[in-house]
PDB file of C-alpha atoms in Angstrom:
ATOM      1  CA  LYS V  30     -48.918 -37.363 -43.510  1.00  0.00           C
ATOM      2  CA  GLN V  31     -48.092 -33.666 -43.196  1.00  0.00           C
ATOM      3  CA  GLU V  32     -47.788 -31.910 -39.985  1.00  0.00           C
ATOM      4  CA  VAL V  33     -46.913 -28.315 -39.841  1.00  0.00           C
ATOM      5  CA  THR V  34     -45.524 -27.257 -36.279  1.00  0.00           C
ATOM      6  CA  GLN V  35     -45.202 -22.653 -35.692  1.00  0.00           C
ATOM      7  CA  ILE V  36     -43.601 -21.702 -33.583  1.00  0.00           C
ATOM      8  CA  PRO V  37     -44.025 -19.269 -31.049  1.00  0.00           C
ATOM      9  CA  ALA V  38     -47.872 -19.865 -30.952  1.00  0.00           C
ATOM     10  CA  ALA V  39     -47.625 -16.245 -29.433  1.00  0.00           C
ATOM     11  CA  LEU V  40     -45.429 -12.933 -29.447  1.00  0.00           C
ATOM     12  CA  SER V  41     -45.392  -9.357 -28.198  1.00  0.00           C
ATOM     13  CA  VAL V  42     -42.629  -6.957 -29.225  1.00  0.00           C
ATOM     14  CA  PRO V  43     -42.611  -3.318 -28.873  1.00  0.00           C
ATOM     15  CA  GLU V  44     -43.094  -1.271 -31.899  1.00  0.00           C
ATOM     16  CA  GLY V  45     -39.757  -1.228 -34.451  1.00  0.00           C
ATOM     17  CA  GLU V  46     -38.041  -4.837 -33.479  1.00  0.00           C
ATOM     18  CA  ASN V  47     -36.808  -7.352 -36.207  1.00  0.00           C
ATOM     19  CA  LEU V  48     -38.432 -10.402 -35.622  1.00  0.00           C
ATOM     20  CA  VAL V  49     -38.776 -14.008 -36.686  1.00  0.00           C
ATOM     21  CA  LEU V  50     -41.818 -16.145 -37.027  1.00  0.00           C
ATOM     22  CA  ASN V  51     -40.832 -20.132 -37.115  1.00  0.00           C
ATOM     23  CA  CYS V  52     -42.630 -23.139 -38.895  1.00  0.00           C
ATOM     24  CA  SER V  53     -41.319 -26.769 -39.719  1.00  0.00           C
ATOM     25  CA  PHE V  54     -43.094 -29.613 -41.536  1.00  0.00           C
ATOM     26  CA  THR V  55     -42.574 -33.211 -41.323  1.00  0.00           C
ATOM     27  CA  ASP V  56     -42.546 -34.308 -45.567  1.00  0.00           C
ATOM     28  CA  SER V  57     -40.319 -32.278 -46.813  1.00  0.00           C
ATOM     29  CA  ALA V  58     -41.630 -33.374 -50.718  1.00  0.00           C
ATOM     30  CA  ILE V  59     -43.695 -30.249 -51.548  1.00  0.00           C
ATOM     31  CA  TYR V  60     -44.653 -27.902 -53.852  1.00  0.00           C
ATOM     32  CA  ASN V  61     -43.953 -25.486 -51.918  1.00  0.00           C
ATOM     33  CA  LEU V  62     -44.071 -23.309 -48.564  1.00  0.00           C
ATOM     34  CA  GLN V  63     -47.000 -20.487 -48.130  1.00  0.00           C
ATOM     35  CA  TRP V  64     -47.221 -18.086 -45.912  1.00  0.00           C
ATOM     36  CA  PHE V  65     -50.364 -16.420 -45.243  1.00  0.00           C
ATOM     37  CA  ARG V  66     -52.266 -13.661 -42.738  1.00  0.00           C
ATOM     38  CA  GLN V  67     -54.794 -13.469 -40.838  1.00  0.00           C
ATOM     39  CA  ASP V  68     -57.068 -10.691 -39.412  1.00  0.00           C
ATOM     40  CA  PRO V  69     -59.422 -11.090 -36.963  1.00  0.00           C
ATOM     41  CA  GLY V  70     -62.744 -11.630 -38.256  1.00  0.00           C
ATOM     42  CA  LYS V  71     -60.898 -11.985 -41.578  1.00  0.00           C
ATOM     43  CA  GLY V  72     -60.241 -14.653 -44.516  1.00  0.00           C
ATOM     44  CA  LEU V  73     -56.529 -15.386 -45.158  1.00  0.00           C
ATOM     45  CA  THR V  74     -54.311 -13.019 -47.315  1.00  0.00           C
ATOM     46  CA  SER V  75     -51.151 -14.315 -49.133  1.00  0.00           C
ATOM     47  CA  LEU V  76     -47.984 -12.801 -48.058  1.00  0.00           C
ATOM     48  CA  LEU V  77     -45.288 -15.100 -49.969  1.00  0.00           C
ATOM     49  CA  LEU V  78     -45.108 -18.144 -51.733  1.00  0.00           C
ATOM     50  CA  ILE V  79     -41.263 -20.169 -51.861  1.00  0.00           C
ATOM     51  CA  GLN V  80     -41.233 -22.766 -54.760  1.00  0.00           C
ATOM     52  CA  SER V  81     -39.866 -25.741 -53.289  1.00  0.00           C
ATOM     53  CA  SER V  82     -36.751 -24.853 -55.745  1.00  0.00           C
ATOM     54  CA  GLN V  83     -35.755 -21.826 -53.898  1.00  0.00           C
ATOM     55  CA  ARG V  84     -34.307 -20.353 -50.510  1.00  0.00           C
ATOM     56  CA  GLU V  85     -36.057 -17.230 -50.220  1.00  0.00           C
ATOM     57  CA  GLN V  86     -38.727 -14.690 -50.913  1.00  0.00           C
ATOM     58  CA  THR V  87     -38.515 -11.062 -50.568  1.00  0.00           C
ATOM     59  CA  SER V  88     -41.623  -9.291 -50.334  1.00  0.00           C
ATOM     60  CA  GLY V  89     -41.330  -5.462 -48.681  1.00  0.00           C
ATOM     61  CA  ARG V  90     -40.277  -5.511 -45.114  1.00  0.00           C
ATOM     62  CA  LEU V  91     -40.949  -9.681 -45.218  1.00  0.00           C
ATOM     63  CA  ASN V  92     -38.217 -12.082 -46.021  1.00  0.00           C
ATOM     64  CA  ALA V  93     -39.363 -15.631 -46.210  1.00  0.00           C
ATOM     65  CA  SER V  94     -36.745 -18.518 -45.984  1.00  0.00           C
ATOM     66  CA  LEU V  95     -37.174 -21.956 -47.055  1.00  0.00           C
ATOM     67  CA  ASP V  96     -35.161 -25.204 -45.750  1.00  0.00           C
ATOM     68  CA  LYS V  97     -36.454 -28.416 -47.170  1.00  0.00           C
ATOM     69  CA  SER V  98     -33.706 -30.458 -46.540  1.00  0.00           C
ATOM     70  CA  SER V  99     -34.234 -29.725 -42.797  1.00  0.00           C
ATOM     71  CA  GLY V 100     -37.956 -28.454 -43.048  1.00  0.00           C
ATOM     72  CA  ARG V 101     -37.841 -25.595 -41.727  1.00  0.00           C
ATOM     73  CA  SER V 102     -39.207 -21.774 -43.009  1.00  0.00           C
ATOM     74  CA  THR V 103     -38.503 -18.637 -40.986  1.00  0.00           C
ATOM     75  CA  LEU V 104     -40.844 -14.938 -41.779  1.00  0.00           C
ATOM     76  CA  TYR V 105     -38.531 -12.586 -40.710  1.00  0.00           C
ATOM     77  CA  ILE V 106     -40.335  -9.235 -40.538  1.00  0.00           C
ATOM     78  CA  ALA V 107     -38.485  -5.998 -40.607  1.00  0.00           C
ATOM     79  CA  ALA V 108     -39.325  -3.085 -38.315  1.00  0.00           C
ATOM     80  CA  SER V 109     -42.206  -3.732 -36.714  1.00  0.00           C
ATOM     81  CA  GLN V 110     -45.823  -1.679 -36.795  1.00  0.00           C
ATOM     82  CA  PRO V 111     -48.554  -1.803 -35.233  1.00  0.00           C
ATOM     83  CA  GLY V 112     -49.989  -2.702 -38.541  1.00  0.00           C
ATOM     84  CA  ASP V 113     -48.350  -6.180 -38.295  1.00  0.00           C
ATOM     85  CA  SER V 114     -50.523  -7.281 -35.619  1.00  0.00           C
ATOM     86  CA  ALA V 115     -52.513 -10.282 -36.716  1.00  0.00           C
ATOM     87  CA  THR V 116     -52.024 -14.062 -37.009  1.00  0.00           C
ATOM     88  CA  TYR V 117     -49.422 -15.511 -38.890  1.00  0.00           C
ATOM     89  CA  LEU V 118     -49.743 -18.205 -40.949  1.00  0.00           C
ATOM     90  CA  CYS V 119     -47.467 -21.045 -42.643  1.00  0.00           C
ATOM     91  CA  ALA V 120     -48.844 -24.514 -45.034  1.00  0.00           C
ATOM     92  CA  ALA V 121     -46.862 -26.566 -46.527  1.00  0.00           C
ATOM     93  CA  ASN V 122     -48.171 -27.708 -50.401  1.00  0.00           C
ATOM     94  CA  SER V 123     -47.386 -31.280 -50.513  1.00  0.00           C
ATOM     95  CA  GLY V 124     -49.190 -31.657 -53.991  1.00  0.00           C
ATOM     96  CA  GLY V 125     -50.859 -34.952 -54.566  1.00  0.00           C
ATOM     97  CA  GLY V 126     -53.852 -35.710 -54.791  1.00  0.00           C
ATOM     98  CA  ALA V 127     -55.339 -33.522 -52.499  1.00  0.00           C
ATOM     99  CA  ASP V 128     -53.618 -30.863 -54.109  1.00  0.00           C
ATOM    100  CA  GLY V 129     -54.358 -28.562 -50.563  1.00  0.00           C
ATOM    101  CA  LEU V 130     -52.111 -27.167 -48.261  1.00  0.00           C
ATOM    102  CA  THR V 131     -51.312 -28.511 -44.647  1.00  0.00           C
ATOM    103  CA  PHE V 132     -51.405 -25.475 -41.850  1.00  0.00           C
ATOM    104  CA  GLY V 133     -49.331 -24.989 -38.573  1.00  0.00           C
ATOM    105  CA  LYS V 134     -51.879 -23.719 -36.294  1.00  0.00           C
ATOM    106  CA  GLY V 135     -50.760 -19.841 -36.582  1.00  0.00           C
ATOM    107  CA  THR V 136     -48.034 -17.609 -34.318  1.00  0.00           C
ATOM    108  CA  HIS V 137     -50.624 -14.495 -33.016  1.00  0.00           C
ATOM    109  CA  LEU V 138     -48.210 -11.382 -33.138  1.00  0.00           C
ATOM    110  CA  ILE V 139     -48.752  -8.115 -31.251  1.00  0.00           C
ATOM    111  CA  ILE V 140     -46.843  -5.078 -32.279  1.00  0.00           C
ATOM    112  CA  GLN V 141     -46.977  -2.459 -29.426  1.00  0.00           C
ATOM    113  CA  PRO V 142     -46.623   0.891 -30.074  1.00  0.00           C
TER     114      PRO V 142
ATOM    115  CA  ASN M  28     -62.859  -6.861 -58.743  1.00  0.00           C
ATOM    116  CA  ALA M  29     -64.536  -9.204 -55.463  1.00  0.00           C
ATOM    117  CA  GLY M  30     -62.115 -12.171 -55.747  1.00  0.00           C
ATOM    118  CA  VAL M  31     -63.739 -15.549 -53.776  1.00  0.00           C
ATOM    119  CA  THR M  32     -66.927 -13.873 -51.524  1.00  0.00           C
ATOM    120  CA  GLN M  33     -69.471 -16.097 -49.535  1.00  0.00           C
ATOM    121  CA  THR M  34     -72.579 -16.767 -48.329  1.00  0.00           C
ATOM    122  CA  PRO M  35     -73.876 -16.275 -45.679  1.00  0.00           C
ATOM    123  CA  LYS M  36     -71.053 -14.485 -43.391  1.00  0.00           C
ATOM    124  CA  PHE M  37     -73.284 -16.283 -40.577  1.00  0.00           C
ATOM    125  CA  GLN M  38     -75.519 -18.734 -40.031  1.00  0.00           C
ATOM    126  CA  VAL M  39     -77.108 -20.849 -36.684  1.00  0.00           C
ATOM    127  CA  LEU M  40     -78.667 -23.859 -37.203  1.00  0.00           C
ATOM    128  CA  LYS M  41     -80.065 -26.379 -34.681  1.00  0.00           C
ATOM    129  CA  THR M  42     -78.968 -30.520 -34.925  1.00  0.00           C
ATOM    130  CA  GLY M  43     -80.250 -31.597 -37.343  1.00  0.00           C
ATOM    131  CA  GLN M  44     -81.290 -28.928 -40.207  1.00  0.00           C
ATOM    132  CA  SER M  45     -79.522 -28.629 -43.413  1.00  0.00           C
ATOM    133  CA  MET M  46     -77.830 -25.998 -45.160  1.00  0.00           C
ATOM    134  CA  THR M  47     -75.992 -25.404 -48.499  1.00  0.00           C
ATOM    135  CA  LEU M  48     -72.173 -22.284 -48.058  1.00  0.00           C
ATOM    136  CA  GLN M  49     -71.821 -20.914 -51.273  1.00  0.00           C
ATOM    137  CA  CYS M  50     -68.947 -19.691 -52.771  1.00  0.00           C
ATOM    138  CA  ALA M  51     -68.208 -17.913 -56.007  1.00  0.00           C
ATOM    139  CA  GLN M  52     -65.011 -16.448 -57.713  1.00  0.00           C
ATOM    140  CA  ASP M  53     -64.318 -13.884 -60.029  1.00  0.00           C
ATOM    141  CA  MET M  54     -61.005 -15.052 -61.426  1.00  0.00           C
ATOM    142  CA  ASN M  55     -61.575 -17.461 -63.662  1.00  0.00           C
ATOM    143  CA  HIS M  56     -59.734 -19.771 -61.070  1.00  0.00           C
ATOM    144  CA  ASN M  57     -60.054 -23.926 -62.615  1.00  0.00           C
ATOM    145  CA  SER M  58     -59.401 -25.354 -58.415  1.00  0.00           C
ATOM    146  CA  MET M  59     -61.592 -24.696 -55.138  1.00  0.00           C
ATOM    147  CA  TYR M  60     -61.361 -25.788 -52.208  1.00  0.00           C
ATOM    148  CA  TRP M  61     -63.503 -25.637 -48.588  1.00  0.00           C
ATOM    149  CA  TYR M  62     -61.628 -25.266 -45.677  1.00  0.00           C
ATOM    150  CA  ARG M  63     -62.988 -25.295 -41.635  1.00  0.00           C
ATOM    151  CA  GLN M  64     -61.093 -23.374 -39.280  1.00  0.00           C
ATOM    152  CA  ASP M  65     -61.435 -24.503 -35.269  1.00  0.00           C
ATOM    153  CA  PRO M  66     -59.419 -23.340 -31.618  1.00  0.00           C
ATOM    154  CA  GLY M  67     -55.985 -25.338 -31.758  1.00  0.00           C
ATOM    155  CA  MET M  68     -56.724 -27.540 -34.788  1.00  0.00           C
ATOM    156  CA  GLY M  69     -56.002 -24.866 -37.490  1.00  0.00           C
ATOM    157  CA  LEU M  70     -57.343 -24.820 -40.824  1.00  0.00           C
ATOM    158  CA  ARG M  71     -58.132 -28.324 -42.308  1.00  0.00           C
ATOM    159  CA  LEU M  72     -59.338 -28.852 -45.588  1.00  0.00           C
ATOM    160  CA  ILE M  73     -62.773 -30.620 -46.611  1.00  0.00           C
ATOM    161  CA  TYR M  74     -63.329 -31.233 -50.148  1.00  0.00           C
ATOM    162  CA  TYR M  75     -61.533 -29.622 -53.115  1.00  0.00           C
ATOM    163  CA  SER M  76     -62.597 -29.498 -56.859  1.00  0.00           C
ATOM    164  CA  ALA M  77     -59.383 -29.821 -59.060  1.00  0.00           C
ATOM    165  CA  SER M  78     -61.296 -28.928 -62.012  1.00  0.00           C
ATOM    166  CA  GLU M  79     -64.755 -28.441 -62.777  1.00  0.00           C
ATOM    167  CA  GLY M  80     -66.538 -30.863 -62.538  1.00  0.00           C
ATOM    168  CA  THR M  81     -64.500 -33.286 -60.849  1.00  0.00           C
ATOM    169  CA  THR M  82     -64.710 -33.374 -56.504  1.00  0.00           C
ATOM    170  CA  ASP M  83     -62.487 -34.756 -53.861  1.00  0.00           C
ATOM    171  CA  LYS M  84     -61.959 -35.587 -49.958  1.00  0.00           C
ATOM    172  CA  GLY M  85     -59.725 -33.761 -47.934  1.00  0.00           C
ATOM    173  CA  GLU M  86     -59.321 -34.345 -44.327  1.00  0.00           C
ATOM    174  CA  VAL M  87     -62.341 -34.105 -42.702  1.00  0.00           C
ATOM    175  CA  PRO M  88     -64.955 -35.183 -45.276  1.00  0.00           C
ATOM    176  CA  ASN M  89     -67.539 -36.731 -43.241  1.00  0.00           C
ATOM    177  CA  GLY M  90     -70.548 -35.448 -42.845  1.00  0.00           C
ATOM    178  CA  TYR M  91     -70.381 -32.924 -45.897  1.00  0.00           C
ATOM    179  CA  ASN M  92     -71.418 -33.043 -49.461  1.00  0.00           C
ATOM    180  CA  VAL M  93     -69.832 -30.456 -52.243  1.00  0.00           C
ATOM    181  CA  SER M  94     -70.462 -29.631 -55.815  1.00  0.00           C
ATOM    182  CA  ARG M  95     -69.007 -27.555 -58.028  1.00  0.00           C
ATOM    183  CA  LEU M  96     -71.477 -26.131 -60.123  1.00  0.00           C
ATOM    184  CA  ASN M  97     -69.649 -24.057 -62.471  1.00  0.00           C
ATOM    185  CA  LYS M  98     -66.231 -22.625 -63.281  1.00  0.00           C
ATOM    186  CA  ARG M  99     -67.273 -20.221 -60.746  1.00  0.00           C
ATOM    187  CA  GLU M 100     -69.318 -21.859 -57.893  1.00  0.00           C
ATOM    188  CA  PHE M 101     -68.244 -24.443 -55.497  1.00  0.00           C
ATOM    189  CA  SER M 102     -71.244 -25.290 -52.613  1.00  0.00           C
ATOM    190  CA  LEU M 103     -71.126 -26.983 -49.356  1.00  0.00           C
ATOM    191  CA  ARG M 104     -74.076 -28.729 -47.997  1.00  0.00           C
ATOM    192  CA  LEU M 105     -74.500 -29.698 -44.753  1.00  0.00           C
ATOM    193  CA  GLU M 106     -77.623 -32.354 -44.717  1.00  0.00           C
ATOM    194  CA  SER M 107     -77.813 -33.140 -40.401  1.00  0.00           C
ATOM    195  CA  ALA M 108     -75.840 -30.295 -39.336  1.00  0.00           C
ATOM    196  CA  ALA M 109     -74.727 -31.603 -35.219  1.00  0.00           C
ATOM    197  CA  PRO M 110     -72.590 -29.333 -32.896  1.00  0.00           C
ATOM    198  CA  SER M 111     -69.066 -30.501 -33.762  1.00  0.00           C
ATOM    199  CA  GLN M 112     -69.707 -28.775 -37.321  1.00  0.00           C
ATOM    200  CA  THR M 113     -69.498 -25.697 -35.639  1.00  0.00           C
ATOM    201  CA  SER M 114     -66.516 -23.809 -37.265  1.00  0.00           C
ATOM    202  CA  VAL M 115     -65.345 -21.470 -39.540  1.00  0.00           C
ATOM    203  CA  TYR M 116     -65.999 -22.341 -42.769  1.00  0.00           C
ATOM    204  CA  PHE M 117     -63.528 -20.946 -45.980  1.00  0.00           C
ATOM    205  CA  CYS M 118     -63.948 -21.117 -49.369  1.00  0.00           C
ATOM    206  CA  ALA M 119     -60.669 -20.901 -51.072  1.00  0.00           C
ATOM    207  CA  SER M 120     -59.654 -21.008 -54.792  1.00  0.00           C
ATOM    208  CA  ARG M 121     -56.279 -20.968 -57.189  1.00  0.00           C
ATOM    209  CA  ARG M 122     -55.510 -20.799 -60.635  1.00  0.00           C
ATOM    210  CA  GLY M 123     -54.441 -24.723 -61.106  1.00  0.00           C
ATOM    211  CA  GLY M 124     -51.785 -26.005 -62.378  1.00  0.00           C
ATOM    212  CA  ALA M 125     -49.003 -28.489 -60.495  1.00  0.00           C
ATOM    213  CA  GLY M 126     -49.542 -26.874 -57.396  1.00  0.00           C
ATOM    214  CA  THR M 127     -47.144 -23.650 -57.674  1.00  0.00           C
ATOM    215  CA  ASP M 128     -49.763 -20.794 -57.130  1.00  0.00           C
ATOM    216  CA  THR M 129     -51.642 -19.601 -54.096  1.00  0.00           C
ATOM    217  CA  GLN M 130     -55.100 -19.838 -53.138  1.00  0.00           C
ATOM    218  CA  TYR M 131     -56.844 -17.206 -52.335  1.00  0.00           C
ATOM    219  CA  PHE M 132     -59.553 -17.126 -49.777  1.00  0.00           C
ATOM    220  CA  GLY M 133     -62.502 -15.668 -49.100  1.00  0.00           C
ATOM    221  CA  PRO M 134     -64.112 -14.081 -45.672  1.00  0.00           C
ATOM    222  CA  GLY M 135     -65.427 -17.386 -44.555  1.00  0.00           C
ATOM    223  CA  THR M 136     -69.001 -17.794 -42.954  1.00  0.00           C
ATOM    224  CA  ARG M 137     -69.287 -18.653 -39.147  1.00  0.00           C
ATOM    225  CA  LEU M 138     -71.840 -21.260 -38.747  1.00  0.00           C
ATOM    226  CA  THR M 139     -72.760 -22.411 -34.984  1.00  0.00           C
ATOM    227  CA  VAL M 140     -74.642 -25.890 -34.209  1.00  0.00           C
ATOM    228  CA  LEU M 141     -76.858 -25.634 -31.697  1.00  0.00           C
TER     229      LEU M 141
END
């Protein structure tokens, strides 16, 4: 059974800092690895999706990497802004019969103005 | 383009009552999903529908039933609600295929069972 772990559970940094959020997964047989953002009381918004054949994906100030062999992914946020404050979730798509995502518990990020 | 919509947004039930959570998507997606989100547990898959006319159990299906009414709509029913079903429920959809694209999530239904 796939298990996804996110470290740290919470992070508070001053505005302008570059930061890294970590995600690890136990089963390397994945279709893709996805990063989502969740604002309080809201649904999830997809940020980046990395296919199993890819090493990284970039969108604006966000860069996500994937190392399947070690079961790790990182989300790099450059020049953080207060608007980046949210919970960030990573999810592994292992495909197969369930065709659903296995989520980590998230990293709650606060960017101090 | 509304994306994924869910109704109701909030609901309070008494133990033993029944209700149906509604979900609809307007993106012509083939696959639809129901998740629940609990503090300290993360999101867990309840049921999914890979295509119109099919439904399958996810990680935590007990106490729930689903109906894929048509390509747009996927409902989740609680026949006899229990306090353990207090949670935030999210519906999601995906275009389909071999897991190569992302899921789009609705805003959630916050359910409290007393």
